[in-house]
PDB file of C-alpha atoms in Angstrom:
ATOM      1  CA  ASN Q   1      15.957 -10.236  -8.361  1.00 55.00           C
ATOM      2  CA  ALA Q   2      13.670 -11.452  -5.621  1.00 72.00           C
ATOM      3  CA  GLY Q   3      10.876  -9.153  -4.591  1.00 89.00           C
ATOM      4  CA  VAL Q   4      10.062  -7.973  -1.098  1.00 93.00           C
ATOM      5  CA  MET Q   5       9.904 -10.954   1.225  1.00 94.00           C
ATOM      6  CA  GLN Q   6       7.737 -11.137   4.298  1.00 96.00           C
ATOM      7  CA  ASN Q   7       7.452 -13.909   6.822  1.00 96.00           C
ATOM      8  CA  PRO Q   8       5.550 -15.485   8.180  1.00 96.00           C
ATOM      9  CA  ARG Q   9       2.663 -15.195   5.735  1.00 94.00           C
ATOM     10  CA  HIS Q  10       0.179 -16.140   8.425  1.00 96.00           C
ATOM     11  CA  LEU Q  11       0.625 -15.728  12.166  1.00 97.00           C
ATOM     12  CA  VAL Q  12      -1.756 -16.753  14.914  1.00 98.00           C
ATOM     13  CA  ARG Q  13      -1.278 -15.441  18.420  1.00 98.00           C
ATOM     14  CA  ARG Q  14      -3.298 -15.504  21.629  1.00 97.00           C
ATOM     15  CA  ARG Q  15      -4.086 -12.308  23.447  1.00 97.00           C
ATOM     16  CA  GLY Q  16      -1.093 -11.114  25.459  1.00 97.00           C
ATOM     17  CA  GLN Q  17       1.537 -12.827  23.324  1.00 98.00           C
ATOM     18  CA  GLU Q  18       4.127 -11.087  21.166  1.00 98.00           C
ATOM     19  CA  ALA Q  19       4.076 -10.975  17.368  1.00 98.00           C
ATOM     20  CA  ARG Q  20       7.206 -10.481  15.274  1.00 98.00           C
ATOM     21  CA  LEU Q  21       6.828  -9.747  11.594  1.00 98.00           C
ATOM     22  CA  ARG Q  22       9.829  -9.766   9.287  1.00 98.00           C
ATOM     23  CA  CYS Q  23      10.479  -7.952   6.047  1.00 97.00           C
ATOM     24  CA  SER Q  24      13.419  -8.303   3.678  1.00 96.00           C
ATOM     25  CA  PRO Q  25      13.470  -5.455   1.145  1.00 94.00           C
ATOM     26  CA  MET Q  26      14.393  -5.841  -2.480  1.00 92.00           C
ATOM     27  CA  LYS Q  27      18.095  -5.978  -3.232  1.00 90.00           C
ATOM     28  CA  GLY Q  28      19.547  -2.483  -3.312  1.00 86.00           C
ATOM     29  CA  HIS Q  29      16.615  -0.920  -1.465  1.00 88.00           C
ATOM     30  CA  SER Q  30      17.443   0.837   1.780  1.00 87.00           C
ATOM     31  CA  HIS Q  31      14.018   2.338   2.536  1.00 90.00           C
ATOM     32  CA  VAL Q  32      11.349   0.257   4.236  1.00 93.00           C
ATOM     33  CA  TYR Q  33       7.741   1.148   4.975  1.00 93.00           C
ATOM     34  CA  TRP Q  34       5.174  -0.742   7.051  1.00 96.00           C
ATOM     35  CA  TYR Q  35       1.426  -0.492   6.441  1.00 95.00           C
ATOM     36  CA  ARG Q  36      -1.553  -2.062   8.181  1.00 96.00           C
ATOM     37  CA  GLN Q  37      -4.746  -3.120   6.471  1.00 92.00           C
ATOM     38  CA  LEU Q  38      -7.678  -3.654   8.769  1.00 88.00           C
ATOM     39  CA  PRO Q  39     -10.677  -5.644   7.484  1.00 81.00           C
ATOM     40  CA  GLU Q  40     -12.750  -3.672   4.966  1.00 76.00           C
ATOM     41  CA  GLU Q  41     -10.263  -0.794   4.965  1.00 78.00           C
ATOM     42  CA  GLY Q  42      -7.432   0.507   2.827  1.00 81.00           C
ATOM     43  CA  LEU Q  43      -3.806   0.369   3.872  1.00 90.00           C
ATOM     44  CA  LYS Q  44      -2.682   2.815   6.542  1.00 93.00           C
ATOM     45  CA  PHE Q  45       0.910   4.030   6.853  1.00 92.00           C
ATOM     46  CA  MET Q  46       2.622   3.006  10.076  1.00 94.00           C
ATOM     47  CA  VAL Q  47       6.354   3.688   9.903  1.00 94.00           C
ATOM     48  CA  TYR Q  48       9.179   4.541   7.528  1.00 92.00           C
ATOM     49  CA  LEU Q  49      12.713   3.341   8.223  1.00 92.00           C
ATOM     50  CA  GLN Q  50      16.121   3.524   6.665  1.00 89.00           C
ATOM     51  CA  LYS Q  51      19.017   1.361   7.779  1.00 87.00           C
ATOM     52  CA  GLU Q  52      19.364   1.774  11.580  1.00 87.00           C
ATOM     53  CA  ASN Q  53      17.069   4.821  11.614  1.00 91.00           C
ATOM     54  CA  ILE Q  54      13.374   5.461  12.127  1.00 93.00           C
ATOM     55  CA  ILE Q  55      12.509   8.381   9.873  1.00 89.00           C
ATOM     56  CA  ASP Q  56       8.770   8.712  10.415  1.00 89.00           C
ATOM     57  CA  GLU Q  57       6.690   6.725  12.892  1.00 92.00           C
ATOM     58  CA  SER Q  58       3.676   9.004  12.865  1.00 90.00           C
ATOM     59  CA  GLY Q  59       1.331   6.118  12.017  1.00 91.00           C
ATOM     60  CA  MET Q  60       2.479   3.781  14.770  1.00 94.00           C
ATOM     61  CA  PRO Q  61       0.260   3.242  17.814  1.00 94.00           C
ATOM     62  CA  LYS Q  62       1.905   4.852  20.820  1.00 89.00           C
ATOM     63  CA  GLU Q  63       2.087   1.673  22.851  1.00 94.00           C
ATOM     64  CA  ARG Q  64       3.055  -1.964  22.218  1.00 97.00           C
ATOM     65  CA  PHE Q  65       4.274  -1.396  18.626  1.00 97.00           C
ATOM     66  CA  SER Q  66       7.890  -0.952  17.609  1.00 97.00           C
ATOM     67  CA  ALA Q  67       9.923  -1.294  14.442  1.00 97.00           C
ATOM     68  CA  GLU Q  68      13.567  -1.614  13.560  1.00 96.00           C
ATOM     69  CA  PHE Q  69      15.717  -1.985  10.479  1.00 95.00           C
ATOM     70  CA  PRO Q  70      19.181  -3.086  11.619  1.00 92.00           C
ATOM     71  CA  LYS Q  71      22.360  -2.737   9.623  1.00 89.00           C
ATOM     72  CA  GLU Q  72      22.258  -6.443   8.892  1.00 89.00           C
ATOM     73  CA  GLY Q  73      19.131  -8.517   8.501  1.00 92.00           C
ATOM     74  CA  PRO Q  74      15.464  -7.857   7.877  1.00 95.00           C
ATOM     75  CA  SER Q  75      13.235  -5.130   9.197  1.00 97.00           C
ATOM     76  CA  ILE Q  76      11.156  -6.258  12.170  1.00 97.00           C
ATOM     77  CA  LEU Q  77       7.720  -5.024  13.226  1.00 98.00           C
ATOM     78  CA  ARG Q  78       7.102  -6.075  16.816  1.00 98.00           C
ATOM     79  CA  ILE Q  79       3.749  -6.051  18.572  1.00 98.00           C
ATOM     80  CA  GLN Q  80       3.804  -6.753  22.271  1.00 97.00           C
ATOM     81  CA  GLN Q  81       0.837  -8.050  24.272  1.00 97.00           C
ATOM     82  CA  VAL Q  82      -1.369  -8.416  21.218  1.00 97.00           C
ATOM     83  CA  VAL Q  83      -5.088  -7.739  21.416  1.00 96.00           C
ATOM     84  CA  ARG Q  84      -7.898  -8.812  19.093  1.00 95.00           C
ATOM     85  CA  GLY Q  85      -7.917  -5.393  17.454  1.00 94.00           C
ATOM     86  CA  ASP Q  86      -4.385  -6.029  16.161  1.00 96.00           C
ATOM     87  CA  SER Q  87      -5.748  -8.681  13.786  1.00 96.00           C
ATOM     88  CA  ALA Q  88      -4.982  -7.348  10.327  1.00 96.00           C
ATOM     89  CA  ALA Q  89      -2.777  -7.756   7.288  1.00 94.00           C
ATOM     90  CA  TYR Q  90       0.591  -6.069   7.684  1.00 97.00           C
ATOM     91  CA  PHE Q  91       2.380  -5.089   4.507  1.00 95.00           C
ATOM     92  CA  CYS Q  92       5.965  -4.097   4.042  1.00 95.00           C
ATOM     93  CA  ALA Q  93       7.194  -2.055   1.093  1.00 93.00           C
ATOM     94  CA  SER Q  94      10.637  -0.981  -0.006  1.00 92.00           C
ATOM     95  CA  SER Q  95      12.061   1.648  -2.320  1.00 87.00           C
ATOM     96  CA  PRO Q  96      15.518   2.564  -3.581  1.00 82.00           C
ATOM     97  CA  PRO Q  97      17.601   5.196  -1.801  1.00 76.00           C
ATOM     98  CA  SER Q  98      17.145   8.043  -4.269  1.00 67.00           C
ATOM     99  CA  GLY Q  99      14.037   9.284  -2.463  1.00 55.00           C
ATOM    100  CA  GLY Q 100      11.260  11.554  -3.699  1.00 54.00           C
ATOM    101  CA  SER Q 101       7.525  11.057  -3.781  1.00 53.00           C
ATOM    102  CA  TRP Q 102       7.659   9.551  -7.242  1.00 57.00           C
ATOM    103  CA  ASN Q 103       9.530   6.486  -6.095  1.00 66.00           C
ATOM    104  CA  GLU Q 104       7.434   3.429  -6.563  1.00 79.00           C
ATOM    105  CA  GLN Q 105       7.145   1.378  -3.437  1.00 87.00           C
ATOM    106  CA  PHE Q 106       7.377  -2.357  -4.010  1.00 89.00           C
ATOM    107  CA  PHE Q 107       5.113  -4.350  -1.738  1.00 91.00           C
ATOM    108  CA  GLY Q 108       5.556  -7.723  -0.150  1.00 93.00           C
ATOM    109  CA  PRO Q 109       2.776 -10.341   0.051  1.00 91.00           C
ATOM    110  CA  GLY Q 110       1.866  -9.332   3.594  1.00 94.00           C
ATOM    111  CA  THR Q 111       1.599 -11.103   6.936  1.00 96.00           C
ATOM    112  CA  ARG Q 112      -1.900 -11.883   8.099  1.00 95.00           C
ATOM    113  CA  LEU Q 113      -2.033 -11.711  11.868  1.00 97.00           C
ATOM    114  CA  THR Q 114      -4.907 -13.341  13.712  1.00 97.00           C
ATOM    115  CA  VAL Q 115      -5.263 -12.790  17.437  1.00 97.00           C
ATOM    116  CA  LEU Q 116      -7.432 -15.326  19.222  1.00 95.00           C
TER     117      LEU Q 116
ATOM    118  CA  ALA P   1      -2.505  16.945   4.522  1.00 72.00           C
ATOM    119  CA  GLN P   2      -3.528  14.568   1.762  1.00 81.00           C
ATOM    120  CA  SER P   3      -6.462  12.258   1.250  1.00 88.00           C
ATOM    121  CA  VAL P   4      -7.969   9.965  -1.346  1.00 92.00           C
ATOM    122  CA  THR P   5     -11.610   9.125  -1.974  1.00 95.00           C
ATOM    123  CA  GLN P   6     -12.587   6.175  -4.118  1.00 96.00           C
ATOM    124  CA  LEU P   7     -16.151   6.854  -5.060  1.00 95.00           C
ATOM    125  CA  ASP P   8     -17.318   3.249  -5.478  1.00 95.00           C
ATOM    126  CA  SER P   9     -16.637   0.430  -3.054  1.00 94.00           C
ATOM    127  CA  HIS P  10     -17.817  -2.166  -5.608  1.00 96.00           C
ATOM    128  CA  VAL P  11     -17.969  -2.103  -9.409  1.00 98.00           C
ATOM    129  CA  SER P  12     -19.422  -4.918 -11.453  1.00 97.00           C
ATOM    130  CA  VAL P  13     -18.970  -5.238 -15.230  1.00 97.00           C
ATOM    131  CA  SER P  14     -19.388  -7.873 -17.898  1.00 97.00           C
ATOM    132  CA  GLU P  15     -16.369  -9.312 -19.649  1.00 97.00           C
ATOM    133  CA  GLY P  16     -15.505  -7.257 -22.712  1.00 97.00           C
ATOM    134  CA  THR P  17     -17.169  -4.051 -21.469  1.00 97.00           C
ATOM    135  CA  PRO P  18     -15.341  -0.903 -20.310  1.00 97.00           C
ATOM    136  CA  VAL P  19     -14.111  -0.420 -16.755  1.00 98.00           C
ATOM    137  CA  LEU P  20     -14.202   2.891 -14.864  1.00 98.00           C
ATOM    138  CA  LEU P  21     -12.929   3.142 -11.295  1.00 98.00           C
ATOM    139  CA  ARG P  22     -13.241   6.638  -9.863  1.00 98.00           C
ATOM    140  CA  CYS P  23     -10.776   8.428  -7.601  1.00 97.00           C
ATOM    141  CA  ASN P  24     -10.593  11.948  -6.226  1.00 96.00           C
ATOM    142  CA  TYR P  25      -7.644  13.243  -4.239  1.00 93.00           C
ATOM    143  CA  SER P  26      -6.707  16.126  -2.015  1.00 89.00           C
ATOM    144  CA  SER P  27      -3.150  17.280  -1.494  1.00 80.00           C
ATOM    145  CA  SER P  28      -1.497  20.472  -0.287  1.00 72.00           C
ATOM    146  CA  TYR P  29       1.551  19.788  -2.413  1.00 73.00           C
ATOM    147  CA  SER P  30       2.160  18.633  -5.967  1.00 75.00           C
ATOM    148  CA  PRO P  31       1.149  14.999  -5.712  1.00 81.00           C
ATOM    149  CA  SER P  32       2.242  11.810  -7.304  1.00 85.00           C
ATOM    150  CA  LEU P  33      -0.638   9.444  -7.910  1.00 90.00           C
ATOM    151  CA  PHE P  34      -0.685   5.694  -8.259  1.00 92.00           C
ATOM    152  CA  TRP P  35      -3.095   2.858  -8.860  1.00 96.00           C
ATOM    153  CA  TYR P  36      -2.292  -0.482  -7.229  1.00 95.00           C
ATOM    154  CA  VAL P  37      -4.121  -3.782  -7.685  1.00 95.00           C
ATOM    155  CA  GLN P  38      -4.464  -6.477  -5.031  1.00 91.00           C
ATOM    156  CA  HIS P  39      -5.553  -9.971  -5.944  1.00 89.00           C
ATOM    157  CA  PRO P  40      -6.982 -12.119  -3.117  1.00 82.00           C
ATOM    158  CA  ASN P  41      -4.367 -12.992  -0.500  1.00 73.00           C
ATOM    159  CA  LYS P  42      -1.628 -11.423  -2.578  1.00 77.00           C
ATOM    160  CA  GLY P  43       0.537  -8.336  -2.244  1.00 81.00           C
ATOM    161  CA  LEU P  44      -0.031  -5.108  -4.114  1.00 88.00           C
ATOM    162  CA  GLN P  45       1.103  -4.619  -7.680  1.00 91.00           C
ATOM    163  CA  LEU P  46       1.623  -1.224  -9.270  1.00 91.00           C
ATOM    164  CA  LEU P  47      -0.625  -0.642 -12.289  1.00 95.00           C
ATOM    165  CA  LEU P  48       0.485   2.874 -13.193  1.00 93.00           C
ATOM    166  CA  LYS P  49       1.772   6.136 -11.771  1.00 90.00           C
ATOM    167  CA  TYR P  50       1.471   9.858 -12.483  1.00 89.00           C
ATOM    168  CA  THR P  51       4.508  11.993 -11.630  1.00 79.00           C
ATOM    169  CA  SER P  52       3.793  15.399 -13.259  1.00 74.00           C
ATOM    170  CA  ALA P  53       4.689  14.367 -16.782  1.00 74.00           C
ATOM    171  CA  ALA P  54       1.946  13.444 -19.281  1.00 82.00           C
ATOM    172  CA  THR P  55      -1.546  13.702 -17.791  1.00 88.00           C
ATOM    173  CA  LEU P  56      -2.714  10.521 -19.534  1.00 93.00           C
ATOM    174  CA  VAL P  57      -0.822   7.624 -18.049  1.00 93.00           C
ATOM    175  CA  LYS P  58      -0.716   4.147 -19.522  1.00 94.00           C
ATOM    176  CA  GLY P  59      -0.114   1.175 -17.291  1.00 94.00           C
ATOM    177  CA  ILE P  60       0.079  -2.573 -17.428  1.00 93.00           C
ATOM    178  CA  ASN P  61      -2.649  -4.921 -18.642  1.00 93.00           C
ATOM    179  CA  GLY P  62      -4.338  -2.254 -20.760  1.00 96.00           C
ATOM    180  CA  PHE P  63      -5.205   0.099 -17.909  1.00 97.00           C
ATOM    181  CA  GLU P  64      -4.806   3.837 -18.120  1.00 97.00           C
ATOM    182  CA  ALA P  65      -5.652   6.873 -15.994  1.00 97.00           C
ATOM    183  CA  GLU P  66      -6.007  10.577 -16.627  1.00 94.00           C
ATOM    184  CA  PHE P  67      -4.842  13.218 -14.168  1.00 92.00           C
ATOM    185  CA  LYS P  68      -7.271  16.157 -14.105  1.00 92.00           C
ATOM    186  CA  LYS P  69      -6.005  18.854 -11.793  1.00 89.00           C
ATOM    187  CA  SER P  70      -9.103  21.042 -12.170  1.00 91.00           C
ATOM    188  CA  GLU P  71     -11.282  18.164 -11.014  1.00 92.00           C
ATOM    189  CA  THR P  72      -8.701  16.695  -8.583  1.00 93.00           C
ATOM    190  CA  SER P  73      -9.433  13.328 -10.146  1.00 95.00           C
ATOM    191  CA  PHE P  74      -7.394  10.346 -11.290  1.00 96.00           C
ATOM    192  CA  HIS P  75      -9.908   7.848 -12.637  1.00 97.00           C
ATOM    193  CA  LEU P  76      -8.749   4.407 -13.826  1.00 98.00           C
ATOM    194  CA  THR P  77     -10.120   3.010 -17.071  1.00 97.00           C
ATOM    195  CA  LYS P  78      -9.802  -0.005 -19.322  1.00 98.00           C
ATOM    196  CA  PRO P  79     -11.612  -0.376 -22.659  1.00 97.00           C
ATOM    197  CA  SER P  80     -12.439  -4.049 -22.291  1.00 97.00           C
ATOM    198  CA  ALA P  81     -12.585  -6.003 -19.038  1.00 97.00           C
ATOM    199  CA  HIS P  82     -11.088  -9.461 -18.707  1.00 96.00           C
ATOM    200  CA  MET P  83     -11.984 -12.068 -16.117  1.00 96.00           C
ATOM    201  CA  SER P  84      -8.445 -11.833 -14.723  1.00 94.00           C
ATOM    202  CA  ASP P  85      -9.049  -8.156 -13.870  1.00 96.00           C
ATOM    203  CA  ALA P  86     -11.277  -9.142 -10.960  1.00 96.00           C
ATOM    204  CA  ALA P  87      -9.454  -7.820  -7.891  1.00 96.00           C
ATOM    205  CA  GLU P  88      -9.367  -4.897  -5.478  1.00 94.00           C
ATOM    206  CA  TYR P  89      -7.947  -1.616  -6.750  1.00 96.00           C
ATOM    207  CA  PHE P  90      -6.417   1.139  -4.651  1.00 95.00           C
ATOM    208  CA  CYS P  91      -5.894   4.754  -5.632  1.00 95.00           C
ATOM    209  CA  VAL P  92      -2.893   6.192  -3.807  1.00 93.00           C
ATOM    210  CA  VAL P  93      -1.489   9.690  -3.370  1.00 89.00           C
ATOM    211  CA  SER P  94       2.032  10.581  -2.364  1.00 82.00           C
ATOM    212  CA  SER P  95       3.548  13.985  -1.819  1.00 67.00           C
ATOM    213  CA  ASN P  96       6.602  15.552  -0.270  1.00 60.00           C
ATOM    214  CA  ALA P  97       4.489  16.795   2.593  1.00 52.00           C
ATOM    215  CA  GLY P  98       6.170  19.230   4.934  1.00 51.00           C
ATOM    216  CA  GLY P  99       9.353  19.331   2.931  1.00 51.00           C
ATOM    217  CA  THR P 100      10.176  15.693   3.433  1.00 53.00           C
ATOM    218  CA  SER P 101      12.338  14.054   0.851  1.00 51.00           C
ATOM    219  CA  TYR P 102      10.233  10.937   0.570  1.00 61.00           C
ATOM    220  CA  GLY P 103       6.674  10.061  -0.283  1.00 63.00           C
ATOM    221  CA  LYS P 104       4.266   8.909   2.394  1.00 75.00           C
ATOM    222  CA  LEU P 105       1.547   6.926   0.661  1.00 86.00           C
ATOM    223  CA  THR P 106      -2.086   7.583   1.496  1.00 88.00           C
ATOM    224  CA  PHE P 107      -4.462   4.888   0.265  1.00 91.00           C
ATOM    225  CA  GLY P 108      -8.085   5.095  -0.737  1.00 93.00           C
ATOM    226  CA  GLN P 109     -10.573   2.638   0.724  1.00 92.00           C
ATOM    227  CA  GLY P 110     -10.352   0.378  -2.319  1.00 93.00           C
ATOM    228  CA  THR P 111     -12.766  -0.627  -5.073  1.00 96.00           C
ATOM    229  CA  ILE P 112     -13.597  -4.278  -5.587  1.00 95.00           C
ATOM    230  CA  LEU P 113     -14.001  -5.039  -9.282  1.00 97.00           C
ATOM    231  CA  THR P 114     -16.148  -8.011 -10.244  1.00 97.00           C
ATOM    232  CA  VAL P 115     -16.133  -9.247 -13.842  1.00 97.00           C
ATOM    233  CA  HIS P 116     -19.035 -11.399 -15.034  1.00 95.00           C
ATOM    234  CA  PRO P 117     -18.746 -13.826 -17.970  1.00 94.00           C
TER     235      PRO P 117
END
């Protein structure tokens, strides 16, 4: 059973370009979470999605950031018009559909975004 | 609201000596608590979790943690450090805040563990 897959592992963009980060959850998992880790900081929750639904986006910046988890295919975190402050590691996690705070979240290896 | 404070940003030990990584939490609801480990340029791996069962929790690689409600602490320990334990460790709290049916994870700032030969 493959773990959570993220690609690309490293992404370099120039200011003003778009960044698309992909996350394939573990088999059987229908809950996806995105976190951002800025340099020298812990991970910060961004958004929680189930298939075709955004459940909680309270950690998402109000502008330029969006996320989706379509019925088919991976979850996508999209950052439009990137700025240097977007440089960070972005982690995706997934959990099974039974819910509850005790569900372990399984993390992917992360995508390290560098904005030049 | 919930929060996590890891009391040490760096801990340095010699191989074979005990490890103590300190964590205090705050949560308005009955929390679940986790410790994750992150090796350089890798994803996060779950070490152990507390979910209101036994207060002393045993995890992988010889790590364990004790939930102390009166002290709002969840310190991570290991009797004897190994070189392969060198990594960054995150204390994490999750609760069904606001009646939600899922756990939103709140991470501490992380503790970097260095193990000397």
